[in-house]
Amino acid sequence: MGLITEKDNKYVANTYKRFPVEIVSGSGALFYGADGKEYIDMGSGIGVNCFGAADKEWAAAVAKQAATLQHTSNLYYTSPCAELAELLCERTGMKKVFFCNSGAEANECAIKTARKYAQDKKGEEYYTVITLVNSFHGRTVTTLAATGQDHFHTLFTPLTEGFVYVAANDIEAVKKAIDENNTAAVMFECVQGEGGVMPLERDYLRALAAYAAEKDVLLIADEVQTGNGRTGELYAYMNYGIVPDIVSTAKGLGGGLPIGACMFGEKTEGVLTYGQHGSTFGGNPVCCAGALSVLKRMDQKLLASVKEKGSRIFAALEGAKGVEAVSGMGLMIGITTTRPAADVVRECMENGVLCLTAKTKVRLLPPLNIPDELLDKAIEIIKCACAKEV
Ligand SMILES: *Cc1c(COP(=O)(O)O)cnc(C)c1O
């Protein structure tokens, strides 16, 4: 056992089951272990390092801001925060942005906003937020309640009230739930990430968007995992031709720094007013500088290459031995394997490729700019691990 492992096990709270790998540095899609071993990173720190590890342009932007001004609090105006909000609005058509530090916080803000909107417009009993079975929305007491998986609802009760769960892709079920509850909003991931990399069906999401608009029920797109280029569009809802009222995001937004954002559309831009929400670190200049640096690079060319690289993975894995199905969108991919996913992931790790799991699947979230040679090398190792008879 290495020294890092020993110390971590002794002093860091026991909430993570880590792989026996100590990572000390990285470069692009490669991570380097304390023992000198090289790994191809097919997880990007769970979809965070969108341009890989220690990307030069990103690191320079972050270092420059850190050496200029690292924090002021939200009592004052700072440029990176304003610039980033402008860029997000320009690229999405949303109207205003609230900055926070994580995905769960972005969703908290979305839920607060939806409740306030419905309360203002319809009355204070209109607080129900409908979410989908197998969704994942975060680890706070409210976002655990929003998460549509029963096993997240134990241990920390009572959770926040006012959530109702319906099966994904069942339009009648969601319409019924909207009608039978005092519904403020429907919250969904366009591609369920933790729940098994399952994209929502196009017709379903479009029909849901139309019905929600008719009933003045808000649509909240949880783009924490799917956002920031991951699916080959800047935000995954753009693949569906819908316009959410609220978009939450985090993970890839800062390129490796903790930043979340809750974006508001026309209906919701004015809902939260002075004193109703806040965050000490929200809009932190260094995190915003990191986010600006990555967002500026997510142009059409980059997004098209994300789609191409995704297709490359699909083509290589579909029908391969030991691969039962491949799901996902862009560079957000789930593999149903004949062998247990955890065994495949362990074997890949031993062979120098780091992958994730999602429920019973192997999940891939590589850096968006992973070079094709490294991608092909990783795919070969994953294929071998899937094919192995044990
Ligand atoms: C990871 C994730 C979250 C939670 O984000 P944190 O930054 O860990 O709080 C919320 N929603 C989705 C869809 C996620 O993938």
XYZ file of N, CA and C and ligand atoms in Angstrom, residues 46 101-105 107 136-139 189 191 193-194 222-226 250-251 363, ligand 1:
84
model
N -15.128 11.783 -13.757
C -16.602 11.769 -13.889
C -17.094 12.983 -14.700
N -21.411 26.054 -6.827
C -20.143 25.318 -6.783
C -20.235 23.848 -7.137
N -21.435 23.357 -7.370
C -21.572 21.918 -7.638
C -22.902 21.660 -8.343
N -23.048 20.422 -8.773
C -24.289 20.028 -9.435
C -25.473 20.030 -8.492
N -25.268 19.495 -7.299
C -26.364 19.450 -6.334
C -26.863 20.863 -6.023
N -25.919 21.781 -5.880
C -26.316 23.164 -5.589
C -27.038 23.804 -6.765
N -28.928 22.249 -8.787
C -30.283 21.690 -8.746
C -31.095 22.264 -7.589
N -30.701 10.851 -11.247
C -29.782 11.220 -10.165
C -29.642 12.737 -10.171
N -29.895 13.358 -9.026
C -29.853 14.821 -8.988
C -28.955 15.376 -7.894
N -28.340 14.527 -7.071
C -27.377 15.056 -6.093
C -27.502 14.431 -4.725
N -26.695 14.944 -3.789
C -26.520 14.322 -2.474
C -27.007 15.162 -1.304
N -32.955 14.445 -16.715
C -31.679 14.421 -17.436
C -31.991 13.941 -18.846
N -30.010 12.577 -20.878
C -29.429 11.231 -20.851
C -29.183 10.919 -19.380
N -27.494 9.703 -16.453
C -26.088 9.319 -16.314
C -25.887 8.206 -15.317
N -25.975 8.561 -14.040
C -25.766 7.556 -12.986
C -26.764 6.410 -13.121
N -31.620 18.938 -16.016
C -30.419 18.711 -15.208
C -29.308 18.302 -16.167
N -28.485 19.282 -16.509
C -27.387 19.066 -17.466
C -26.047 19.024 -16.731
N -26.092 18.542 -15.503
C -24.849 18.489 -14.727
C -23.843 17.571 -15.426
N -24.323 16.414 -15.881
C -23.418 15.467 -16.543
C -23.445 15.601 -18.066
N -24.637 15.870 -18.614
C -24.809 15.902 -20.074
C -24.342 17.210 -20.701
N -22.893 21.649 -14.107
C -21.705 21.712 -13.244
C -20.614 20.861 -13.919
N -20.282 19.744 -13.322
C -19.218 18.822 -13.782
C -18.226 19.433 -14.785
N -19.321 2.591 -17.886
C -19.630 3.941 -18.412
C -18.341 4.626 -18.853
C -23.103 14.389 -10.696
C -24.513 14.800 -10.865
C -25.162 15.628 -9.931
C -24.497 16.057 -8.638
O -23.397 16.881 -8.882
P -22.365 17.228 -7.682
O -21.439 18.214 -8.308
O -21.716 15.945 -7.288
O -23.168 17.808 -6.596
C -26.444 16.037 -10.189
N -27.084 15.654 -11.318
C -26.496 14.860 -12.243
C -27.243 14.495 -13.469
C -25.208 14.396 -12.040
O -24.638 13.582 -12.940
